[in-house]
Every structure is written in structure tokens, then in C-alpha cells.
mmCIF file of C-alpha atoms in Angstrom:
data_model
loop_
_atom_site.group_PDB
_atom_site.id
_atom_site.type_symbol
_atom_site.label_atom_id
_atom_site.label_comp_id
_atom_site.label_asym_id
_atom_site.label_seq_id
_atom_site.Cartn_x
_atom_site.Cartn_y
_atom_site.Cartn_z
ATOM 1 C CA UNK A 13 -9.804 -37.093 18.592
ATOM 2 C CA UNK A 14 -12.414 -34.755 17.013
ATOM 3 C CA UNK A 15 -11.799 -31.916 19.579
ATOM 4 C CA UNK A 16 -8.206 -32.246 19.021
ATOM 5 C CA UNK A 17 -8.650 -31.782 15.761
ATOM 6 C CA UNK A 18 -11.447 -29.143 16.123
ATOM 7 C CA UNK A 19 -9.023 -27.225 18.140
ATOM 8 C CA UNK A 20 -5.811 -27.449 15.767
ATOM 9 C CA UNK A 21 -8.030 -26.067 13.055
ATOM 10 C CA UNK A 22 -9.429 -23.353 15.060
ATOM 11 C CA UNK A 23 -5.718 -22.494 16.435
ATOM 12 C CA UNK A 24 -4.560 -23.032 12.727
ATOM 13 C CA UNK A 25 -7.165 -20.509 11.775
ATOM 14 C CA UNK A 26 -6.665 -17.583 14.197
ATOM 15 C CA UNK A 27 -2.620 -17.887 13.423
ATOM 16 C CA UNK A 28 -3.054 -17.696 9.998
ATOM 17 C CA UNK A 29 -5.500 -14.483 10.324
ATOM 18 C CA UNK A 30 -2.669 -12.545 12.338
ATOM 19 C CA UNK A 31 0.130 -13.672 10.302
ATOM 20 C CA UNK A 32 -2.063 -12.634 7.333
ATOM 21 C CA UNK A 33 -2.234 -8.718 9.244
ATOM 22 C CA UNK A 34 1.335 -8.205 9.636
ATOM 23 C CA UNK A 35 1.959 -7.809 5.661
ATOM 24 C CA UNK A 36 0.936 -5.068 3.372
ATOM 25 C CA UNK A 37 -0.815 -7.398 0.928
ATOM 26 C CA UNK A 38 -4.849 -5.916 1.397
ATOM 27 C CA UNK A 39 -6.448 -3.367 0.995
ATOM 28 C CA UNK A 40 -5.150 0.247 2.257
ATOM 29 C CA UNK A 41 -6.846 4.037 2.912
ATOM 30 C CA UNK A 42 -4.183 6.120 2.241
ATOM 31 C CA UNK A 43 -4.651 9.913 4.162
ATOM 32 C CA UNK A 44 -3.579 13.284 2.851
ATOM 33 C CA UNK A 45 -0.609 14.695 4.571
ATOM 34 C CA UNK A 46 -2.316 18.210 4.714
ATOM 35 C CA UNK A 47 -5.952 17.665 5.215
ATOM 36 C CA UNK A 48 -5.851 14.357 7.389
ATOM 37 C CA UNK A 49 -8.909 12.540 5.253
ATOM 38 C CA UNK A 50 -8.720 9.847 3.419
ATOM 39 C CA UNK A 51 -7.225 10.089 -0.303
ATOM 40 C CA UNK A 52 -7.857 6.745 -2.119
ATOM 41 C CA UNK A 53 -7.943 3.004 -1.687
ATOM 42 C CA UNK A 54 -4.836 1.225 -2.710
ATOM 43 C CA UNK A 55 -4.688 -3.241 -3.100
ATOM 44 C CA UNK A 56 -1.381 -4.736 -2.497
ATOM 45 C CA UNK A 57 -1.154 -7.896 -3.992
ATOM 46 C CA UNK A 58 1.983 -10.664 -4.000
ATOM 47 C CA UNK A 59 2.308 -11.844 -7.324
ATOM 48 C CA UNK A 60 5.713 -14.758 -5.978
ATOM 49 C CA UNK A 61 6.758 -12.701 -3.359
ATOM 50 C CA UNK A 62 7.213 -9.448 -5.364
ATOM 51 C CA UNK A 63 4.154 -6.954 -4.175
ATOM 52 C CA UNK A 64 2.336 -4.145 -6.549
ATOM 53 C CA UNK A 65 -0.020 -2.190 -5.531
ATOM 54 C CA UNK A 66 -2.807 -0.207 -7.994
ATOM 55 C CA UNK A 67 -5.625 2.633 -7.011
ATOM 56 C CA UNK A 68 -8.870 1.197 -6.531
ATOM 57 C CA UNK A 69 -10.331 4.019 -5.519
ATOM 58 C CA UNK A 70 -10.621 7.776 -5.511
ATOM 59 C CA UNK A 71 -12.200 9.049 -2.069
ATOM 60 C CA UNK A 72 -11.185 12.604 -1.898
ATOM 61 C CA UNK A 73 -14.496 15.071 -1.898
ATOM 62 C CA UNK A 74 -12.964 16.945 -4.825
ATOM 63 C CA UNK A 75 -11.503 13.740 -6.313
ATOM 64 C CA UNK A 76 -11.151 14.002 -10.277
ATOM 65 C CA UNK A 77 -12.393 10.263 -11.240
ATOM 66 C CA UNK A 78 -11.214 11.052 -14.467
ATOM 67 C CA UNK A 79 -7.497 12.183 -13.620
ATOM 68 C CA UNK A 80 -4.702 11.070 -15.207
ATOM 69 C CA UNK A 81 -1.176 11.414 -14.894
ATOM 70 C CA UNK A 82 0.129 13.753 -17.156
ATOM 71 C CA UNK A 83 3.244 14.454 -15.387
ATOM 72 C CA UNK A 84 4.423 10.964 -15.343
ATOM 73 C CA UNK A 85 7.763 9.877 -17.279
ATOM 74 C CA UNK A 86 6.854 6.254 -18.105
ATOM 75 C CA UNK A 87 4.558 4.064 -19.527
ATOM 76 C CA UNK A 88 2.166 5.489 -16.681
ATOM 77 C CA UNK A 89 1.967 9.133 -18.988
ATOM 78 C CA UNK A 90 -1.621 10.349 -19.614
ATOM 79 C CA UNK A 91 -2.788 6.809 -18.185
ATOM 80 C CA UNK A 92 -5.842 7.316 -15.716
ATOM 81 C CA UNK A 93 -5.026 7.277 -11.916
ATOM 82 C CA UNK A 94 -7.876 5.055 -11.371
ATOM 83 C CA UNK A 95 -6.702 1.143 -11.934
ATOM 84 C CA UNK A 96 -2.878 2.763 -11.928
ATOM 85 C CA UNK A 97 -0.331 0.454 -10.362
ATOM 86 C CA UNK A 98 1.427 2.850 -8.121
ATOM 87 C CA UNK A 99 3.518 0.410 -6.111
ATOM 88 C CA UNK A 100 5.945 -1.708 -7.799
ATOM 89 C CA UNK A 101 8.538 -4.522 -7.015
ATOM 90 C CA UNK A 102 8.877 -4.456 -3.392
ATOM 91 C CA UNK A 103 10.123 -7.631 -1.832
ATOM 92 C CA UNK A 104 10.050 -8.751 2.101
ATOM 93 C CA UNK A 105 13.570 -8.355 3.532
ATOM 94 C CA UNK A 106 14.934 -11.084 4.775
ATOM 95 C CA UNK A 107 14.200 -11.683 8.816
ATOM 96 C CA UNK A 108 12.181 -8.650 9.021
ATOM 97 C CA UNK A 109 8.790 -7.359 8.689
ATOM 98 C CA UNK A 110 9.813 -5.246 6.123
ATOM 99 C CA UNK A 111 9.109 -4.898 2.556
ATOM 100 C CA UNK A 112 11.672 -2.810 0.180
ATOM 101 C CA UNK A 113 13.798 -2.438 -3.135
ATOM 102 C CA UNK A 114 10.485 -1.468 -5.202
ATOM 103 C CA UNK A 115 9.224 2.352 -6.295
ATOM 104 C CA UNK A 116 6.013 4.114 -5.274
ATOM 105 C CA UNK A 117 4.629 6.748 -7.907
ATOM 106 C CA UNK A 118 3.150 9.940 -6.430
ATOM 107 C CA UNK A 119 0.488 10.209 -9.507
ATOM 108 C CA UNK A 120 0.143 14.248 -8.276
ATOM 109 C CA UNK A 121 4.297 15.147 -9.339
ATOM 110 C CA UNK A 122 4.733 12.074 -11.232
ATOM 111 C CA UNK A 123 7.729 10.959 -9.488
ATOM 112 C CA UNK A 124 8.810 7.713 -8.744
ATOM 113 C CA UNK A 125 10.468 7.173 -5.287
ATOM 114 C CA UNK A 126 12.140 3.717 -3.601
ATOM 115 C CA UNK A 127 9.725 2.523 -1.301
ATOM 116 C CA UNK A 128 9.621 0.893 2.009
ATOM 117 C CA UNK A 129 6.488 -0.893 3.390
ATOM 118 C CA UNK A 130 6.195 -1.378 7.065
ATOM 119 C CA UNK A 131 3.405 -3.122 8.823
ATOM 120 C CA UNK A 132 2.734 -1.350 12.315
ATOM 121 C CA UNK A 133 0.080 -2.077 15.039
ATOM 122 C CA UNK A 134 -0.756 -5.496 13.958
ATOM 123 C CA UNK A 135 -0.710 -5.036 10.854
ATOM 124 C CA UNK A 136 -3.816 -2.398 10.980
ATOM 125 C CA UNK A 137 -1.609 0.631 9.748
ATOM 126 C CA UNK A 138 0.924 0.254 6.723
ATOM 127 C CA UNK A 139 4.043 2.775 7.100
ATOM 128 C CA UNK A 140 4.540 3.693 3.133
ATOM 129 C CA UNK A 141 8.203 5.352 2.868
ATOM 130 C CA UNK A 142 8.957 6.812 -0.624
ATOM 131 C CA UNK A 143 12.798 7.961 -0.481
ATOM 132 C CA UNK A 144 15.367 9.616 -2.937
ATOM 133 C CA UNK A 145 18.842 9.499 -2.040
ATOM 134 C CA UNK A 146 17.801 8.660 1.302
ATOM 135 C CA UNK A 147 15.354 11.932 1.868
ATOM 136 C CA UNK A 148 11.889 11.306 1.673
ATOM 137 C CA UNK A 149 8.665 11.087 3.922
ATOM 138 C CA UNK A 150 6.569 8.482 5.718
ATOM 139 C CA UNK A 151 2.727 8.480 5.256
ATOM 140 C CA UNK A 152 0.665 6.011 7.896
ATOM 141 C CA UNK A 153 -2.338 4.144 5.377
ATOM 142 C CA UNK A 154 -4.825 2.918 7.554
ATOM 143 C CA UNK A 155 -6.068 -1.219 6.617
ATOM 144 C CA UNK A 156 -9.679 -1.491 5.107
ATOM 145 C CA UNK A 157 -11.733 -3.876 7.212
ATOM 146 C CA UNK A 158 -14.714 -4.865 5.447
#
């Protein structure tokens, strides 16, 4: 009885840990299309199934820690890019692995784009599309593992 048990735990544990992967809640390196290095941290959190994300961290060599978003249109103007929440209102599509219907902010034009949020390899690389009219681009964020 105590091995069963044991062993429905342990099984209960490692599906739980690979379910957890295949969503974009975590945290996230996101990598600059030009240079290839890693940009800044961004945490995804589900607040009832509707995810945000904010900058946690600046990681760029030349990173301004102090930047702020002076060409942004809402209440995000002049705010600091540090703490900003740059991913807003994205909810899981239903049957799919897919999270859409919120915006992502580009803090460097200040533009807000409609965003799809695709877990890929496990869930170890987030595929972040920010769209207009249907024209847009796909960036790859790599997971943080601790």
C-alpha cells in the first residue's frame, strides 16, 4: 500500500513538472534579433487564466537600467522599462497549446502588437509572435532554469 502510494505521488509529481513546461507562465530570456544575446528577463504569470508578463530584468551589456518608455501611447508613457508589464491579456486557446488575444509592447518603438505565445521543445523555448494586421515577427525566448 505504501509503495503504491509512493509511486502515484512520484508519477503525480513528474506529470505535473512537464505539464507545468508546456505553458509560458515562468520565467523567460528573451534574445535580440540582431545581436543573438540575451536582452532581458521577462515573468509570465496567470492571474485566472489571463497571462501578463513584466521585465524583471535588463541583461543587455549596454542596458540603460534607468530607461523608460518615452515613446509609449498609454499609461506605460515615461514609466521605467524595468518592472513594466509588457505582455497583457493573453488567454490559452481552446484545445491547443496556444496562448492568444492579448498585446505585447516593444518598450524600444512603443508599439503595442497582438500577441501569440507558443510553447516549443517542451516547453524550454517560448515562440513570442507580436502581429499587426496579420504582419509581424516571431522571436524564440529561451526558459530560465534556476
Amino acid at each position: 500500500m505504501i509503495k503504491t502510494s509512493l509511486a502515484a505521488v512520484v508519477l503525480a509529481v513528474f506529470a505535473t513538472g512537464a505539464w507545468a513546461q508546456n505553458t509560458p507562465v515562468g520565467a523567460w530570456h528573451s534574445i535580440d534579433d540582431k545581436t543573438k544575446e540575451v536582452k532581458s528577463e521577462i515573468v509570465i504569470t496567470d492571474n485566472g487564466g489571463v497571462l501578463s508578463g513584466k521585465v524583471v530584468k535588463l541583461l543587455r551589456k549596454d542596458a540603460r537600467q534607468d530607461a523608460v518608455c518615452d515613446l509609449c501611447t498609454d499609461d506605460r508613457k515615461d514609466k521605467p522599462v524595468l518592472g513594466m508589464e509588457i505582455i497583457r491579456g493573453a488567454r490559452k486557446a481552446e484545445g491547443k497549446d496556444v496562448w492568444e488575444g492579448g498585446k505585447i509592447l516593444d518598450p524600444e518603438n512603443g508599439k503595442a502588437y497582438t500577441l501569440r505565445l507558443t510553447p516549443i521543445e517542451g516547453g524550454k523555448k517560448l515562440e513570442v509572435r507580436g502581429s499587426v494586421f496579420g504582419i509581424g515577427r516571431t522571436q524564440t525566448w529561451i526558459r530560465v532554469t534556476n
